Tab-separated table of N, CA and C in Angstrom:
chain	number	residue	atom	x	y	z
A	53	MET	N	13.645	-0.992	40.835
A	53	MET	CA	13.006	-2.010	40.027
A	53	MET	C	11.480	-1.812	39.982
A	54	ILE	N	10.885	-1.629	41.155
A	54	ILE	CA	9.434	-1.433	41.218
A	54	ILE	C	9.053	-0.131	40.515
A	55	LEU	N	9.866	0.891	40.701
A	55	LEU	CA	9.592	2.165	40.062
A	55	LEU	C	9.615	2.042	38.535
A	56	SER	N	10.556	1.303	38.007
A	56	SER	CA	10.614	1.133	36.554
A	56	SER	C	9.432	0.322	36.046
A	57	LEU	N	8.941	-0.648	36.836
A	57	LEU	CA	7.752	-1.411	36.437
A	57	LEU	C	6.514	-0.518	36.404
A	58	LEU	N	6.397	0.360	37.406
A	58	LEU	CA	5.256	1.278	37.448
A	58	LEU	C	5.298	2.239	36.267
A	59	LEU	N	6.467	2.767	35.977
A	59	LEU	CA	6.591	3.683	34.842
A	59	LEU	C	6.268	2.994	33.524
A	60	SER	N	6.728	1.787	33.354
A	60	SER	CA	6.428	1.073	32.110
A	60	SER	C	4.945	0.729	32.015
A	61	ALA	N	4.289	0.486	33.167
A	61	ALA	CA	2.851	0.204	33.161
A	61	ALA	C	2.067	1.452	32.771
A	62	LEU	N	2.507	2.610	33.276
A	62	LEU	CA	1.823	3.859	32.939
A	62	LEU	C	1.994	4.214	31.474
A	63	VAL	N	3.148	3.979	30.940
A	63	VAL	CA	3.411	4.280	29.543
A	63	VAL	C	2.623	3.339	28.641
A	64	ALA	N	2.407	2.112	29.082
A	64	ALA	CA	1.720	1.116	28.266
A	64	ALA	C	0.213	1.358	28.211
A	65	VAL	N	-0.330	2.093	29.188
A	65	VAL	CA	-1.767	2.349	29.220
A	65	VAL	C	-2.092	3.422	28.191
A	66	PRO	N	-3.032	3.132	27.286
A	66	PRO	CA	-3.373	4.136	26.271
A	66	PRO	C	-4.098	5.325	26.903
A	67	ALA	N	-3.807	6.495	26.410
A	67	ALA	CA	-4.475	7.700	26.904
A	67	ALA	C	-5.918	7.703	26.427
A	68	PRO	N	-6.833	8.116	27.277
A	68	PRO	CA	-8.241	8.163	26.849
A	68	PRO	C	-8.422	9.219	25.779
A	69	SER	N	-9.275	8.904	24.824
A	69	SER	CA	-9.528	9.882	23.759
A	69	SER	C	-10.469	10.945	24.303
A	70	LEU	N	-10.303	12.137	23.850
A	70	LEU	CA	-11.139	13.238	24.301
A	70	LEU	C	-12.366	13.322	23.412
A	71	VAL	N	-13.463	12.841	23.943
A	71	VAL	CA	-14.728	12.839	23.220
A	71	VAL	C	-15.622	13.882	23.876
A	72	PRO	N	-16.219	14.757	23.089
A	72	PRO	CA	-17.092	15.763	23.705
A	72	PRO	C	-18.257	15.089	24.432
A	73	VAL	N	-18.522	15.590	25.610
A	73	VAL	CA	-19.633	15.083	26.414
A	73	VAL	C	-20.839	15.967	26.135
A	74	PRO	N	-21.983	15.353	25.828
A	74	PRO	CA	-23.158	16.177	25.541
A	74	PRO	C	-23.555	16.979	26.780
A	75	ALA	N	-24.010	18.185	26.537
A	75	ALA	CA	-24.461	19.038	27.639
A	75	ALA	C	-25.720	18.455	28.243
A	76	THR	N	-25.812	18.535	29.548
A	76	THR	CA	-27.007	18.070	30.238
A	76	THR	C	-27.634	19.249	30.957
A	77	THR	N	-28.914	19.175	31.119
A	77	THR	CA	-29.622	20.219	31.837
A	77	THR	C	-29.692	19.820	33.302
A	78	ILE	N	-29.190	20.688	34.120
A	78	ILE	CA	-29.231	20.436	35.554
A	78	ILE	C	-30.237	21.404	36.153
A	79	SER	N	-31.194	20.856	36.850
A	79	SER	CA	-32.211	21.682	37.485
A	79	SER	C	-31.827	21.885	38.943
A	80	ILE	N	-31.617	23.122	39.283
A	80	ILE	CA	-31.295	23.449	40.667
A	80	ILE	C	-32.421	24.319	41.198
A	81	GLU	N	-33.103	23.807	42.226
A	81	GLU	CA	-34.198	24.565	42.805
A	81	GLU	C	-33.649	25.544	43.823
A	82	ALA	N	-34.198	26.721	43.812
A	82	ALA	CA	-33.786	27.720	44.799
A	82	ALA	C	-34.236	27.257	46.180
A	83	PRO	N	-33.404	27.469	47.169
A	83	PRO	CA	-33.813	27.063	48.505
A	83	PRO	C	-35.025	27.866	48.956
A	84	THR	N	-35.905	27.206	49.664
A	84	THR	CA	-37.087	27.870	50.174
A	84	THR	C	-36.685	28.708	51.375
A	85	ARG	N	-37.079	29.953	51.357
A	85	ARG	CA	-36.714	30.850	52.445
A	85	ARG	C	-37.838	30.905	53.447
A	86	SER	N	-37.490	30.731	54.698
A	86	SER	CA	-38.457	30.786	55.773
A	86	SER	C	-38.303	32.113	56.510
A	87	VAL	N	-39.426	32.708	56.864
A	87	VAL	CA	-39.418	33.955	57.623
A	87	VAL	C	-40.248	33.765	58.891
A	88	GLU	N	-39.944	34.562	59.889
A	88	GLU	CA	-40.702	34.538	61.139
A	88	GLU	C	-41.302	35.912	61.365
A	89	PHE	N	-42.561	35.912	61.785
A	89	PHE	CA	-43.240	37.178	62.052
A	89	PHE	C	-44.320	36.933	63.099
A	90	ARG	N	-44.843	38.018	63.623
A	90	ARG	CA	-45.912	37.953	64.620
A	90	ARG	C	-47.162	38.583	64.001
A	91	LEU	N	-48.314	37.950	64.219
A	91	LEU	CA	-49.594	38.455	63.736
A	91	LEU	C	-50.441	38.818	64.958
A	92	ARG	N	-50.760	40.125	65.086
A	92	ARG	CA	-51.510	40.621	66.241
A	92	ARG	C	-52.963	40.832	65.832
A	93	ASN	N	-53.881	40.285	66.640
A	93	ASN	CA	-55.309	40.434	66.368
A	93	ASN	C	-55.822	41.693	67.056
A	94	ASP	N	-56.067	42.701	66.279
A	94	ASP	CA	-56.610	43.961	66.792
A	94	ASP	C	-57.990	44.239	66.189
A	95	THR	N	-58.707	43.151	65.846
A	95	THR	CA	-59.989	43.297	65.146
A	95	THR	C	-61.195	43.421	66.067
A	96	GLY	N	-61.039	43.095	67.344
A	96	GLY	CA	-62.172	43.173	68.272
A	96	GLY	C	-62.866	41.841	68.495
A	97	SER	N	-62.502	40.805	67.760
A	97	SER	CA	-63.085	39.482	67.990
A	97	SER	C	-62.055	38.402	67.661
A	98	SER	N	-62.330	37.205	68.124
A	98	SER	CA	-61.433	36.075	67.871
A	98	SER	C	-61.484	35.709	66.381
A	99	VAL	N	-60.341	35.333	65.824
A	99	VAL	CA	-60.267	35.029	64.384
A	99	VAL	C	-59.518	33.717	64.195
A	100	ARG	N	-60.006	32.908	63.234
A	100	ARG	CA	-59.292	31.682	62.857
A	100	ARG	C	-58.605	31.926	61.518
A	101	ILE	N	-57.332	31.541	61.469
A	101	ILE	CA	-56.497	31.765	60.289
A	101	ILE	C	-56.078	30.416	59.722
A	102	HIS	N	-56.151	30.288	58.406
A	102	HIS	CA	-55.614	29.096	57.741
A	102	HIS	C	-54.262	29.490	57.174
A	103	THR	N	-53.202	28.779	57.606
A	103	THR	CA	-51.838	29.157	57.249
A	103	THR	C	-51.297	28.420	56.028
A	104	GLY	N	-52.076	27.543	55.452
A	104	GLY	CA	-51.574	26.718	54.359
A	104	GLY	C	-51.037	25.395	54.877
A	105	ARG	N	-50.793	25.324	56.164
A	105	ARG	CA	-50.319	24.093	56.812
A	105	ARG	C	-51.271	23.651	57.914
A	106	GLY	N	-52.243	24.460	58.200
A	106	GLY	CA	-53.179	24.162	59.275
A	106	GLY	C	-53.893	25.435	59.677
A	107	THR	N	-54.639	25.359	60.769
A	107	THR	CA	-55.371	26.531	61.235
A	107	THR	C	-54.869	26.948	62.609
A	108	SER	N	-55.113	28.204	62.913
A	108	SER	CA	-54.746	28.722	64.215
A	108	SER	C	-55.770	29.768	64.621
A	109	SER	N	-56.041	29.849	65.904
A	109	SER	CA	-56.959	30.868	66.433
A	109	SER	C	-56.147	31.950	67.101
A	110	ILE	N	-56.595	33.172	66.901
A	110	ILE	CA	-55.970	34.301	67.581
A	110	ILE	C	-57.086	35.059	68.290
A	111	GLY	N	-57.035	35.067	69.605
A	111	GLY	CA	-58.029	35.790	70.389
A	111	GLY	C	-57.861	37.287	70.216
A	112	ASN	N	-58.927	38.027	70.565
A	112	ASN	CA	-58.872	39.477	70.481
A	112	ASN	C	-57.758	40.020	71.380
A	113	GLN	N	-57.013	40.960	70.865
A	113	GLN	CA	-55.904	41.616	71.571
A	113	GLN	C	-54.769	40.668	71.953
A	114	SER	N	-54.633	39.558	71.225
A	114	SER	CA	-53.486	38.665	71.438
A	114	SER	C	-52.766	38.486	70.108
A	115	SER	N	-51.652	37.782	70.154
A	115	SER	CA	-50.890	37.592	68.924
A	115	SER	C	-50.290	36.193	68.893
A	116	ASN	N	-49.950	35.762	67.696
A	116	ASN	CA	-49.278	34.472	67.478
A	116	ASN	C	-48.030	34.715	66.655
A	117	ARG	N	-47.025	33.917	66.926
A	117	ARG	CA	-45.790	33.958	66.138
A	117	ARG	C	-45.875	32.835	65.102
A	118	TYR	N	-45.463	33.154	63.877
A	118	TYR	CA	-45.506	32.190	62.783
A	118	TYR	C	-44.143	32.086	62.116
A	119	SER	N	-43.842	30.899	61.663
A	119	SER	CA	-42.695	30.651	60.797
A	119	SER	C	-43.288	30.091	59.513
A	120	ALA	N	-43.050	30.775	58.413
A	120	ALA	CA	-43.685	30.392	57.152
A	120	ALA	C	-42.702	30.578	56.005
A	121	GLU	N	-42.987	29.903	54.917
A	121	GLU	CA	-42.150	30.006	53.720
A	121	GLU	C	-42.616	31.175	52.865
A	122	VAL	N	-41.672	31.817	52.210
A	122	VAL	CA	-42.009	32.893	51.286
A	122	VAL	C	-42.952	32.326	50.221
A	123	GLY	N	-44.050	33.028	49.962
A	123	GLY	CA	-45.047	32.581	48.999
A	123	GLY	C	-46.237	31.875	49.636
A	124	GLN	N	-46.097	31.477	50.886
A	124	GLN	CA	-47.192	30.791	51.582
A	124	GLN	C	-48.343	31.775	51.799
A	125	GLU	N	-49.582	31.309	51.614
A	125	GLU	CA	-50.753	32.168	51.764
A	125	GLU	C	-51.392	32.005	53.125
A	126	PHE	N	-51.806	33.114	53.715
A	126	PHE	CA	-52.577	33.124	54.951
A	126	PHE	C	-53.972	33.588	54.591
A	127	ARG	N	-54.974	32.787	54.979
A	127	ARG	CA	-56.365	33.068	54.630
A	127	ARG	C	-57.228	33.016	55.874
A	128	LEU	N	-58.397	33.639	55.793
A	128	LEU	CA	-59.385	33.481	56.858
A	128	LEU	C	-59.885	32.047	56.816
A	129	ASP	N	-60.007	31.424	57.969
A	129	ASP	CA	-60.555	30.068	58.023
A	129	ASP	C	-62.063	30.196	58.196
A	130	SER	N	-62.701	30.510	57.095
A	130	SER	CA	-64.147	30.714	57.089
A	130	SER	C	-64.686	30.199	55.767
A	131	SER	N	-65.980	30.340	55.580
A	131	SER	CA	-66.575	29.874	54.328
A	131	SER	C	-66.031	30.657	53.132
A	132	SER	N	-65.670	31.907	53.330
A	132	SER	CA	-65.141	32.698	52.208
A	132	SER	C	-63.689	32.346	51.914
A	133	GLY	N	-62.921	32.015	52.936
A	133	GLY	CA	-61.505	31.692	52.744
A	133	GLY	C	-60.735	32.845	52.133
A	134	ALA	N	-61.144	34.068	52.482
A	134	ALA	CA	-60.542	35.260	51.888
A	134	ALA	C	-59.037	35.310	52.153
A	135	LEU	N	-58.303	35.660	51.115
A	135	LEU	CA	-56.855	35.797	51.224
A	135	LEU	C	-56.529	37.023	52.065
A	136	LEU	N	-55.735	36.814	53.117
A	136	LEU	CA	-55.274	37.931	53.938
A	136	LEU	C	-53.989	38.502	53.361
A	137	PHE	N	-52.992	37.645	53.167
A	137	PHE	CA	-51.727	38.075	52.584
A	137	PHE	C	-50.908	36.871	52.169
A	138	GLU	N	-49.938	37.128	51.319
A	138	GLU	CA	-48.965	36.121	50.917
A	138	GLU	C	-47.649	36.491	51.594
A	139	VAL	N	-47.001	35.509	52.201
A	139	VAL	CA	-45.770	35.753	52.939
A	139	VAL	C	-44.676	36.207	51.980
A	140	SER	N	-44.001	37.277	52.342
A	140	SER	CA	-42.861	37.786	51.567
A	140	SER	C	-41.670	37.946	52.502
A	141	SER	N	-40.506	38.050	51.935
A	141	SER	CA	-39.289	38.110	52.747
A	141	SER	C	-39.230	39.357	53.619
A	142	ASP	N	-39.921	40.433	53.227
A	142	ASP	CA	-39.877	41.652	54.034
A	142	ASP	C	-40.706	41.552	55.316
A	143	LEU	N	-41.440	40.453	55.505
A	143	LEU	CA	-42.195	40.250	56.751
A	143	LEU	C	-41.314	39.714	57.876
A	144	ASP	N	-40.112	39.274	57.548
A	144	ASP	CA	-39.229	38.656	58.537
A	144	ASP	C	-38.976	39.606	59.716
A	145	GLY	N	-39.340	39.152	60.921
A	145	GLY	CA	-39.120	39.923	62.143
A	145	GLY	C	-40.176	40.973	62.432
A	146	GLU	N	-41.165	41.104	61.561
A	146	GLU	CA	-42.187	42.141	61.714
A	146	GLU	C	-43.342	41.674	62.602
A	147	THR	N	-44.094	42.645	63.121
A	147	THR	CA	-45.361	42.396	63.799
A	147	THR	C	-46.447	43.023	62.936
A	148	LEU	N	-47.380	42.205	62.495
A	148	LEU	CA	-48.449	42.659	61.603
A	148	LEU	C	-49.744	42.805	62.375
A	149	ASP	N	-50.486	43.872	62.115
A	149	ASP	CA	-51.819	44.032	62.682
A	149	ASP	C	-52.823	43.414	61.732
A	150	LEU	N	-53.614	42.487	62.245
A	150	LEU	CA	-54.575	41.754	61.425
A	150	LEU	C	-55.568	42.686	60.739
A	151	SER	N	-55.933	43.777	61.405
A	151	SER	CA	-56.915	44.718	60.822
A	151	SER	C	-56.412	45.333	59.519
A	152	ASP	N	-55.111	45.393	59.317
A	152	ASP	CA	-54.560	45.934	58.065
A	152	ASP	C	-54.828	45.021	56.867
A	153	TYR	N	-55.181	43.768	57.124
A	153	TYR	CA	-55.349	42.777	56.045
A	153	TYR	C	-56.803	42.325	55.894
A	154	MET	N	-57.689	42.818	56.723
A	154	MET	CA	-59.093	42.390	56.645
A	154	MET	C	-59.954	43.474	56.017
């Protein structure tokens, strides 16, 4: 009895009409890739670096480990603010000598 009532209810419900849905633009941002690398100061003096998120000092003959996003800029923290390098995915796991970028 209940089954026949359910079937009759389903048959009585009108089928939805198929109306084309307008296309929508969906914006999907690529995930930001983070890389880790070490920056070794082999310049002979202490250097301050601006990482785009803050500053860091690297003493002579020491190194710092950084985690940064691809595209992030590393600059000298000085009046010139000279660009040292832009982070790329191939830096992941590398040790960079600061003298190569100055």
